[in-house]
Coordinates of C-alpha atoms in Angstrom, one line a residue:
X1 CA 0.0 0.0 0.0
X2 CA 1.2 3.4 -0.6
X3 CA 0.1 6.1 2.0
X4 CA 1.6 9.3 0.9
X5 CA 2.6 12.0 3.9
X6 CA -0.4 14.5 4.2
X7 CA 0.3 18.4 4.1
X8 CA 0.1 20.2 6.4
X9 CA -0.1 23.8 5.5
X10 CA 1.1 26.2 8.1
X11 CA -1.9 28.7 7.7
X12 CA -4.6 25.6 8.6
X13 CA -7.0 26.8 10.9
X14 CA -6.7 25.1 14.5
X15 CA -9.5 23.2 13.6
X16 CA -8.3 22.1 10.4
X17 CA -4.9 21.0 12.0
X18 CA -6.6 18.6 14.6
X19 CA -9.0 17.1 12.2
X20 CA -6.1 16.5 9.6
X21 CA -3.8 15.2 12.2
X22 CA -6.9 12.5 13.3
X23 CA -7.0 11.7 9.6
X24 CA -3.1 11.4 9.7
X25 CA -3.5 9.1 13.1
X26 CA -5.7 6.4 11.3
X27 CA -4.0 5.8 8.4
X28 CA -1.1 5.4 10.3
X29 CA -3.1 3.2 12.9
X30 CA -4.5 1.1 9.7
X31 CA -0.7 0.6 8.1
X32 CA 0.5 -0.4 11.0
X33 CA -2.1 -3.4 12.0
X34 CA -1.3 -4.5 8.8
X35 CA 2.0 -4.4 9.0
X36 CA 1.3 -6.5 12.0
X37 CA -0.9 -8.4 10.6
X38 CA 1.5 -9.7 8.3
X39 CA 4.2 -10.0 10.0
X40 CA 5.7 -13.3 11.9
X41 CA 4.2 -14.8 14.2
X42 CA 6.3 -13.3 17.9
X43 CA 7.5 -10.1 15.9
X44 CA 4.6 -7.9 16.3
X45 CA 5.5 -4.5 18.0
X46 CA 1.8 -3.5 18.6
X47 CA -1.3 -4.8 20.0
X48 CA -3.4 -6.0 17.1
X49 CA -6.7 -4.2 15.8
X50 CA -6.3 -0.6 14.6
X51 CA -9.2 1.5 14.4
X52 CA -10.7 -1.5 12.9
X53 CA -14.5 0.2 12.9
X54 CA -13.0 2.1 10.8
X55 CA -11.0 -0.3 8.4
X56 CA -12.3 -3.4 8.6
X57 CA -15.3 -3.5 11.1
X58 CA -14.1 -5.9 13.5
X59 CA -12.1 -5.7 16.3
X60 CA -11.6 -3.1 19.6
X61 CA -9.1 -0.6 19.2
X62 CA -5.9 -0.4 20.6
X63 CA -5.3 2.0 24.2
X64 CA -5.0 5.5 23.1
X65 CA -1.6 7.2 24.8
X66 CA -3.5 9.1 27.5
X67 CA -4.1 13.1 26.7
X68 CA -1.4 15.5 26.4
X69 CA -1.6 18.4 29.3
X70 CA -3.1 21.4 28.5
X71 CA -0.9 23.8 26.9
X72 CA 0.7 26.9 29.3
X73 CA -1.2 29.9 27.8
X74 CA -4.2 28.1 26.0
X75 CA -6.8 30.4 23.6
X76 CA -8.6 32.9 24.1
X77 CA -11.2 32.7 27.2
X78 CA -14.5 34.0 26.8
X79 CA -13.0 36.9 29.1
X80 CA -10.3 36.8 26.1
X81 CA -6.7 37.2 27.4
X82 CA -4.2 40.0 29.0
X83 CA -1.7 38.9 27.4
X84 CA -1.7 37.4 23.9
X85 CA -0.7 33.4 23.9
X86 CA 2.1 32.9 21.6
X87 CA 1.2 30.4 18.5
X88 CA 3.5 27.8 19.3
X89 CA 1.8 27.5 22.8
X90 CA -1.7 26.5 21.4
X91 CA -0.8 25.0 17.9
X92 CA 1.0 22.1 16.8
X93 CA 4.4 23.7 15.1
X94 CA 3.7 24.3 11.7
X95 CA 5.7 21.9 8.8
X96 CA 5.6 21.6 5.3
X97 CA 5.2 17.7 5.6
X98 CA 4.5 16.3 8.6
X99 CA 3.5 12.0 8.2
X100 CA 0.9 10.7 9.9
X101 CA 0.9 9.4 13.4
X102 CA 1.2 11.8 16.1
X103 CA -0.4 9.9 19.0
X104 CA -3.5 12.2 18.7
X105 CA -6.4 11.7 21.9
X106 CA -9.6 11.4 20.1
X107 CA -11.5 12.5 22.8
X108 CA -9.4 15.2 23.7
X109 CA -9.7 16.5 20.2
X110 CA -13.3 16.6 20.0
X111 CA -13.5 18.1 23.2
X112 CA -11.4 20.5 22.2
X113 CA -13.4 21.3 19.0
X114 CA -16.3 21.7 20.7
X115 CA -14.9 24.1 23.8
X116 CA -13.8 26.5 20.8
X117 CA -17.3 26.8 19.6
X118 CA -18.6 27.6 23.2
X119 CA -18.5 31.0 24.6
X120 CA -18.9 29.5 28.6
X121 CA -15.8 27.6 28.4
X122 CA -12.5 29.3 29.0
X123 CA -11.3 27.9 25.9
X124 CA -13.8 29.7 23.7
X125 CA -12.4 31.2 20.7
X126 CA -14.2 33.8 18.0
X127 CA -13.2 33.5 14.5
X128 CA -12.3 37.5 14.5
X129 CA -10.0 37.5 11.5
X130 CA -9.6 35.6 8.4
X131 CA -5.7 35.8 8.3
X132 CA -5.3 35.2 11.7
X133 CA -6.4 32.8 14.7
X134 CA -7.0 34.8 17.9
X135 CA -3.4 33.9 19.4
X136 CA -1.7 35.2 16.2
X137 CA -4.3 38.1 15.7
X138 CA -2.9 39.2 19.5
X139 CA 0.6 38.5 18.8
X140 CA 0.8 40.0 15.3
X141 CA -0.1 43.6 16.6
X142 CA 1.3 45.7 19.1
X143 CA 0.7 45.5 22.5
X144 CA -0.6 49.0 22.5
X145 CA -3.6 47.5 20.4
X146 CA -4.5 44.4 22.9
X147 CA -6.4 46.8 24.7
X148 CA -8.5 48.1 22.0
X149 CA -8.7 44.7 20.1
X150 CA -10.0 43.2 23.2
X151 CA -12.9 46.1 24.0
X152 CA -13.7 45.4 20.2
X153 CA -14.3 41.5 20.2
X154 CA -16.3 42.4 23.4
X155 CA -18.6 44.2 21.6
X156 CA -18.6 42.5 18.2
X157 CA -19.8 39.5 20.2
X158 CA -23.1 41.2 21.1
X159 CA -23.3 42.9 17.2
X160 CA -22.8 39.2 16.2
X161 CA -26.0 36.5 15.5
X162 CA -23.7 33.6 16.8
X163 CA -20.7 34.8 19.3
X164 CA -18.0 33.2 17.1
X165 CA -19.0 35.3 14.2
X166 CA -16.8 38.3 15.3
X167 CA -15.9 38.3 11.7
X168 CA -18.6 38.6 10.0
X169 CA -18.9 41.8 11.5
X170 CA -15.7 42.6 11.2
X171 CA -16.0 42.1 7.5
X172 CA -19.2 44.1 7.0
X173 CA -17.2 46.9 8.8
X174 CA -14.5 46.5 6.1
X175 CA -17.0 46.8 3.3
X176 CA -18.5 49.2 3.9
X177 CA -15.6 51.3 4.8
X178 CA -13.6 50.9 1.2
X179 CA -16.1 49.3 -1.1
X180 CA -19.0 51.6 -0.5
X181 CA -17.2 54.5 -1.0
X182 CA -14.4 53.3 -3.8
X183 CA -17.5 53.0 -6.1
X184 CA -19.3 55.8 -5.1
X185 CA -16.3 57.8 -6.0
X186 CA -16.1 56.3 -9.5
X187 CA -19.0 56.8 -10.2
X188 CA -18.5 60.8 -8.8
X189 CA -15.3 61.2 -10.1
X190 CA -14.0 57.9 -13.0
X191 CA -10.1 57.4 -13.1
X192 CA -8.5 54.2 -14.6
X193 CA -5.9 54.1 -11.3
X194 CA -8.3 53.8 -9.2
X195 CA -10.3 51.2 -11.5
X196 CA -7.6 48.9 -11.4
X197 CA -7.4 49.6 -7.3
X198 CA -10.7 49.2 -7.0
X199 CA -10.7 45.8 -8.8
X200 CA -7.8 44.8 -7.2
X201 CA -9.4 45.4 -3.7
X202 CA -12.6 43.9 -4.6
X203 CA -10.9 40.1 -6.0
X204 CA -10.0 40.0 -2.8
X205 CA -13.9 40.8 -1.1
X206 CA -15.9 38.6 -3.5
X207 CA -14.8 35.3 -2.3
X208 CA -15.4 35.9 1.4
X209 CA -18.6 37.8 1.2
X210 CA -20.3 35.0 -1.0
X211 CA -19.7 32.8 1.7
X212 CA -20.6 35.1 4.3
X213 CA -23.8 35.4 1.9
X214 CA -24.1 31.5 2.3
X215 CA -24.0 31.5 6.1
X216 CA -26.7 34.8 6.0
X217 CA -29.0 32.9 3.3
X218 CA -29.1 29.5 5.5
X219 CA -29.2 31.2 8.8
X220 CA -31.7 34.3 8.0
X221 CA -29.0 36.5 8.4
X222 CA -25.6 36.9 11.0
X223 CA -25.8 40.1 13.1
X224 CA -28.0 39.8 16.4
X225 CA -31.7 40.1 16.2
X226 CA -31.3 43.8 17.9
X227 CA -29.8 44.4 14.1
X228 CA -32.4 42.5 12.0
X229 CA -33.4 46.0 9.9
X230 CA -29.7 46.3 9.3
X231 CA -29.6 42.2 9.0
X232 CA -32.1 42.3 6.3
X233 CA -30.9 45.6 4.1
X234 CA -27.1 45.4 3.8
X235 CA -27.8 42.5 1.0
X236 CA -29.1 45.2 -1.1
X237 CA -26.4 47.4 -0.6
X238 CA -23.5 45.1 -1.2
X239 CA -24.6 42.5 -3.1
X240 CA -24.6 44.2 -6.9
X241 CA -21.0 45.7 -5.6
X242 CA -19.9 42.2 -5.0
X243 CA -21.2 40.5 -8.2
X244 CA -24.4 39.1 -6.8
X245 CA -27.8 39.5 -8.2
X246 CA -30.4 40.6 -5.9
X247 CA -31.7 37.9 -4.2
X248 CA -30.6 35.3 -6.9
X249 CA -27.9 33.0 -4.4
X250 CA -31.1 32.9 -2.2
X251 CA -33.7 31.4 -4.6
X252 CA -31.0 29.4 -6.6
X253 CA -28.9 27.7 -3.8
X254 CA -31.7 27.4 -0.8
X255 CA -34.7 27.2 -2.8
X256 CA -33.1 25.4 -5.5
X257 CA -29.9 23.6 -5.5
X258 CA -30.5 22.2 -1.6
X259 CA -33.9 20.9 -2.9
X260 CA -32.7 19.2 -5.2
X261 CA -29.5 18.0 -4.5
X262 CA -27.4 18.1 -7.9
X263 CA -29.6 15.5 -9.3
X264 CA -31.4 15.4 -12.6
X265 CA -33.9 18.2 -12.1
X266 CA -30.9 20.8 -10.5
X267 CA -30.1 23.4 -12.6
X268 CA -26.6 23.1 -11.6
X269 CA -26.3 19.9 -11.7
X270 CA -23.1 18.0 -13.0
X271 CA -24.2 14.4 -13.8
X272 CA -24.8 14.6 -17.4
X273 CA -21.2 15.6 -18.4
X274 CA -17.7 14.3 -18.1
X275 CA -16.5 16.3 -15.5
X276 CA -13.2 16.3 -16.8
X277 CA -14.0 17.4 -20.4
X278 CA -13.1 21.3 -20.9
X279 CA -15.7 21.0 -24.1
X280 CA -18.5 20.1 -21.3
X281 CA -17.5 22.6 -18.7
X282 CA -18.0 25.0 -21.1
X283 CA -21.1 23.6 -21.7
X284 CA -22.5 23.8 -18.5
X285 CA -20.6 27.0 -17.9
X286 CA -22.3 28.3 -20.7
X287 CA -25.8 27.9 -19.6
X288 CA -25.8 29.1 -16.3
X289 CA -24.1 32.1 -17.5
X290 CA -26.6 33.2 -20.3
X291 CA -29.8 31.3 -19.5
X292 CA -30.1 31.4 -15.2
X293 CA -32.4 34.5 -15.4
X294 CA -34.9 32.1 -17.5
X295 CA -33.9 29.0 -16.5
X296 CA -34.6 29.7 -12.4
X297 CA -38.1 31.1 -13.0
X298 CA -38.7 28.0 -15.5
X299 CA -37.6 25.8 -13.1
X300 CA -40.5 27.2 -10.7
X301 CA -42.9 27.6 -12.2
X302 CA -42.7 23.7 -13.7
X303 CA -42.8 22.6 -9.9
X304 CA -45.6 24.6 -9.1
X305 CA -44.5 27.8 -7.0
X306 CA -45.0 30.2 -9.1
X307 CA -44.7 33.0 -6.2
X308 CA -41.1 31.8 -6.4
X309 CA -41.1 32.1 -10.3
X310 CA -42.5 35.7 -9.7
X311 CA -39.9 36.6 -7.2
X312 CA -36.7 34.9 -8.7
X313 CA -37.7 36.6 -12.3
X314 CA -38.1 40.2 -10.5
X315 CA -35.3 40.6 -8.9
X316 CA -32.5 38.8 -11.4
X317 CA -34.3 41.5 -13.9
X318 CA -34.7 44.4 -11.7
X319 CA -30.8 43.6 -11.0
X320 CA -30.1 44.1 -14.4
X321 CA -32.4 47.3 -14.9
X322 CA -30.2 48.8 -11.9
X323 CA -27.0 48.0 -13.7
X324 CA -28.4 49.5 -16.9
X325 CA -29.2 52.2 -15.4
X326 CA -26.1 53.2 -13.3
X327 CA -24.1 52.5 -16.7
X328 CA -26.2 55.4 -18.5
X329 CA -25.4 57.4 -15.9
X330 CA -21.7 56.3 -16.1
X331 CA -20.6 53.9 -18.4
X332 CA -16.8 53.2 -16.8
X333 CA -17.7 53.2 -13.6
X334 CA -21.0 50.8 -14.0
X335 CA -18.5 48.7 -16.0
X336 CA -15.7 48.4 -13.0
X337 CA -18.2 48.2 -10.4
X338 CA -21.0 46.3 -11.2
X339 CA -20.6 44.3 -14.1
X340 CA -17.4 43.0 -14.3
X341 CA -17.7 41.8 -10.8
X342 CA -20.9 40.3 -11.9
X343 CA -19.2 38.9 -14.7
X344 CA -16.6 37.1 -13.0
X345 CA -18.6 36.1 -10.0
X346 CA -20.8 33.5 -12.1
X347 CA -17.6 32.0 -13.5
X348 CA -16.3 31.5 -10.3
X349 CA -19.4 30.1 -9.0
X350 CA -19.8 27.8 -11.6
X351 CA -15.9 26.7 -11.5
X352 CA -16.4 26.0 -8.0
X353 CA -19.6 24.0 -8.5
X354 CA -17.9 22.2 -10.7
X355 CA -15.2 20.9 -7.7
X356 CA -18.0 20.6 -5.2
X357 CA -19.8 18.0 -7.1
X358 CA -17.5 16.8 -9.9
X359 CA -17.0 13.1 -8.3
X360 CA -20.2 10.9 -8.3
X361 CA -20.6 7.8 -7.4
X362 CA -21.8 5.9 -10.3
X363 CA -23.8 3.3 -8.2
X364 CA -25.4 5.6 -5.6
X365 CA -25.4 9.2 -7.2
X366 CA -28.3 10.3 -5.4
X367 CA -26.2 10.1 -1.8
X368 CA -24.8 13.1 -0.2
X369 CA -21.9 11.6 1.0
X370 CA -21.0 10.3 -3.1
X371 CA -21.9 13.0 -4.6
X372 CA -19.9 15.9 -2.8
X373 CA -16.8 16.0 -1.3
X374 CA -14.8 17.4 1.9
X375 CA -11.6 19.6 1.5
X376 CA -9.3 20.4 4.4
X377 CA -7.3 23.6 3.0
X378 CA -6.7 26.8 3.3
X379 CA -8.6 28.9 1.2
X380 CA -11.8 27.1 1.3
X381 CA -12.2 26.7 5.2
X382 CA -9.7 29.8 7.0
X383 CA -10.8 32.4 4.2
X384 CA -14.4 31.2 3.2
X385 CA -15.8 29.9 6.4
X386 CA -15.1 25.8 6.0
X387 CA -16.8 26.1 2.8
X388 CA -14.4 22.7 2.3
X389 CA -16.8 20.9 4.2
X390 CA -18.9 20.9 1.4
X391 CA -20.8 17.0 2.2
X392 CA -21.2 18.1 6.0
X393 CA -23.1 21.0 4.6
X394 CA -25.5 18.9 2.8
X395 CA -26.0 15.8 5.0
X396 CA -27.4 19.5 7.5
X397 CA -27.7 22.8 5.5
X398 CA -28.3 24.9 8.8
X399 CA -25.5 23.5 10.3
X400 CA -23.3 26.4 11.6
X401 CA -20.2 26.4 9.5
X402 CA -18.1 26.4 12.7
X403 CA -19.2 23.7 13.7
X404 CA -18.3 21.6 10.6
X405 CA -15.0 20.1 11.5
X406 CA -16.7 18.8 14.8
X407 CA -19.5 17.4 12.9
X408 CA -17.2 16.1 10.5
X409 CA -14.7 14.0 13.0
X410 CA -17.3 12.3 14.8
X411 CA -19.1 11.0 12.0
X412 CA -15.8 10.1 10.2
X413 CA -17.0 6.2 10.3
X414 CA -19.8 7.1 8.1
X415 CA -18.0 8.7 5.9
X416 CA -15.6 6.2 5.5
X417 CA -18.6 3.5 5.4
X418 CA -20.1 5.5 3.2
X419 CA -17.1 5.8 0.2
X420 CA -16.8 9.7 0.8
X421 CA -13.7 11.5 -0.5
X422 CA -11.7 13.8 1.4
X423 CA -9.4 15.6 -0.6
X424 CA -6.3 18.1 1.2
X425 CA -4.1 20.5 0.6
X426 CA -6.1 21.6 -2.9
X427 CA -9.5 24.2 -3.0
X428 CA -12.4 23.4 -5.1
X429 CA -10.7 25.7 -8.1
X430 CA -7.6 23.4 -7.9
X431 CA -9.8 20.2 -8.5
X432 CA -11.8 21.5 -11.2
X433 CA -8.4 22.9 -13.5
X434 CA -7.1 19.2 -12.3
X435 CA -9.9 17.6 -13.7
X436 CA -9.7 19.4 -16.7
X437 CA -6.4 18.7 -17.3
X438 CA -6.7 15.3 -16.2
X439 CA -4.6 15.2 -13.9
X440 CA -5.4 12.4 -11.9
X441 CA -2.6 11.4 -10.6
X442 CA -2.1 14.7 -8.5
X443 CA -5.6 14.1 -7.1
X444 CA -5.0 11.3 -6.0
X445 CA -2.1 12.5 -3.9
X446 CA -4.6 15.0 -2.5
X447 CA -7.0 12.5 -1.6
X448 CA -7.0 11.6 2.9
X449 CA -8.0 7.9 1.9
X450 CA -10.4 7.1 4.9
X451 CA -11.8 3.2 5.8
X452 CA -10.8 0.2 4.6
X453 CA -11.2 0.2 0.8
X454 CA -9.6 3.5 0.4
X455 CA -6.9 2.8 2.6
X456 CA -6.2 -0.4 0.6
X457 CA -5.7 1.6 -3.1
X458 CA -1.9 2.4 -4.3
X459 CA -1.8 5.2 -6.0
X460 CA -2.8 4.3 -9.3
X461 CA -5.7 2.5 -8.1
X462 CA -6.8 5.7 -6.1
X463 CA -6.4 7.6 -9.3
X464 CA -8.4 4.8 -11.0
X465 CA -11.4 4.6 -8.5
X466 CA -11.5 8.9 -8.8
X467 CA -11.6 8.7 -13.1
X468 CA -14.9 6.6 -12.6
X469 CA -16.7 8.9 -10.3
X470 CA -16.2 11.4 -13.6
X471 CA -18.0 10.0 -15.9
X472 CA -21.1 11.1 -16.9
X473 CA -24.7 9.7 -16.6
X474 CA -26.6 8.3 -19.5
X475 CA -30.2 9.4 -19.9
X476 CA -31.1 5.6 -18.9
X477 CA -28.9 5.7 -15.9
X478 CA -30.3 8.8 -14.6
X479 CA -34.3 7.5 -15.1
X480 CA -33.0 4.3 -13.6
X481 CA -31.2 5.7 -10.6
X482 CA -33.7 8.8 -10.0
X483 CA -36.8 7.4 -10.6
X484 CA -38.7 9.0 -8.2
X485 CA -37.3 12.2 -9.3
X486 CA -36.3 12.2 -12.5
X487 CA -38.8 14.2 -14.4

């Protein structure tokens, strides 16, 4: 068997780091109780039965080394701290490889998960900051800001709908403080260097607002209920600024694509093409792009809600009638500011749509645990709100999206029961230009093989088993394996 060493990125998120080094634990528990296994009889260094629940389905486990003691300075409290804990006094040291096999407490890590979500226990840590964890947040600026940055998570906690989701104000503070104003002045006063600023500044915006956008569509909304005028009307401010349609995420991914579950009837759906053929990409690329504004109403109105037709139809139009309009009343800066990001946005939506369901099962397509995947990187889950955990958020769509790397460890033995892929170390962009290029074997070396079967695949095999969860559905196939929904 060939178990390749799992990245670990040094700008994982805590969360991400303990999951991946539980991954990193049974793969090295499952090589070595075969090792075992096959070694002579008397020369075994190891009780026998790894995780076997998780391999084989037999067996106990062996004794887990008992937990390590809690680290000096450990994360913020719910009080937060005086001082700020250096990094290397809550985190594992970061490497650029690291193998598996770290003597990781299950337990331990779950309860430790689960303290970092909770704002009574002194362990309690808000996400405040993309770029930074709390610790590094506090050691990264000067200890003339503690003081301030403290009073400010204080109150950002209260301004907050959940009390981890300092950063969602924090980012709503941000855009409303550059992007507001950068357009408004383009649109007063044009000029191609700050165009290029502008779009520069906003590349950087788009990504993280959409998901913000995901948690406020699922959750009705993120800032306390105190703020729910504010809640409801910032949408309507931002959203054309940021390359959304008014409206549109809300009535295509909740009322839509969660309904239906990227089978047959989904208007994103990507069983019908070869999902690592550029010539069908562009195909399905092609008519979201241009046909979305006809295609969501459509789609409505042929299930019978046609207030939802109605409402989906009026505001992807009105959105266009306000673009038209702001371009007659100036063409560059309607250009720079609305539609180009608009532009872009439904490529990168559709690119990462693409990733998120590109591998199908071919025998159970209809599942949600073969038909989406789980990344554990950086992009995706520190600087889009664990938008890796992509199969988590469809097995519960109102699941808080802190609280998908919890939700994810403990039901690990589904998972793996289940066939799911975890891929690391890539976002949903690099699967999609992998695909496309067909470069399999690189996925593969992504791919956290989980249970038995997985665990069993050399390389080649694992680049094998993820070239037949590409291939796409005859019309047969899909009537056969959606009957009760295939239309």
């Amino acid at each position: 068997m060939v178990f390749a060493n799992l990245v670990f990125d040094a700008r994982l998120t805590h969360p991400d780091r303990l999951v991946l080094q539980q991954l990193s634990e049974d793969i090295t528990e499952s090589e070595q109780w075969v090792a075992d296994k096959s070694a002579p009889s008397g020369e075994s260094h190891q009780p026998a039965g790894p995780k076997q629940a998780r391999t084989t389905g037999t067996g106990a486990p062996p004794p887990l080394p008992p937990p390590p003691p809690p680290p000096a300075s450990a994360s913020a409290s719910a009080t937060l701290p005086s001082k700020a804990p250096s990094p290397s006094q809550c985190r594992p040291p970061p490497s650029t490889e690291q193998p598996g096999g770290s003597g990781v407490d299950e337990e331990g890590t779950a309860a430790e998960l689960a303290a970092l979500n909770n704002p009574l226990d002194e362990r309690f840590e808000p996400t405040v900051f993309t770029s930074y964890d709390l610790d590094e947040a506090f050691e990264a600026a000067p200890a003339l800001l503690h003081g301030p940055l403290k009073r400010y998570i204080s109150w950002a906690r209260g301004v907050a709908r959940v009390e981890t989701d300092v950063v969602f104000v924090t980012h709503l503070l941000i855009y409303f403080g550059t992007t507001l104003p950068s357009a408004a002045m383009l649109f007063a006063r044009f000029s191609y260097p700050h165009a290029v600023l502008h779009m520069l500044m906003q590349a950087t915006y788009i990504g993280p607002y959409t998901l913000l956008k995901h948690q406020h569509i699922h959750q009705n909304g993120v800032l306390n209920r105190r703020f729910s005028l504010l809640d409801s009307l910032f949408p309507y401010v931002m959203d054309p600024l940021m390359g959304h349609s008014w409206n549109s995420y809300f009535y295509h991914h909740v009322k839509h694509h969660h309904v239906e579950g990227n089978g047959p009837n989904d208007l994103s759906s990507t069983i019908r093409y070869q999902r690592d053929s550029l010539v069908n990409f562009l195909h399905y690329l092609g008519r979201f792009y241009f046909f979305v504004w006809l295609d969501l109403p459509r789609y409505f109105w042929r299930s019978r809600r046609p207030v939802l037709a109605a409402k989906s139809c009026f505001w992807e139009l009105g959105t266009y009638a306000a673009i038209y309009a702001a371009w007659r009343f100036n063409h560059a800066a309607a250009v720079v500011v609305l539609i180009i990001p608009l532009s872009l946005l439904r490529i990168a939506l559709m690119v990462g749509n693409w990733g998120q369901h590109a591998f199908v099962d071919e025998n159970e397509p209809d599942s949600d645990f073969r038909s989406s995947i789980t990344l554990i990187d950086v992009p995706s889950n520190r600087f889009c709100f664990n938008d890796g955990y992509h199969t988590s958020h469809h097995l519960n769509p109102l699941r808080h999206w802190r609280e998908h790397p919890l939700a994810f460890l403990k039901a690990r033995d589904e998972y793996a029961r289940q066939g799911a892929l975890v891929f690391h170390d890539i976002d949903y962009i690099g699967i999609t230009v992998r695909l496309l290029c067909k470069d399999y074997d690189h996925l593969a070396r992504r791919l956290v093989p989980i249970g038995s079967e997985q665990m069993a695949l050399t390389l080649e095999g694992r680049a094998a088993m993820l070239k037949t969860h590409t291939r796409a559905f005859t019309s047969d196939e899909i009537t056969q394996k959606y009957s009760k929904k295939s239309s």
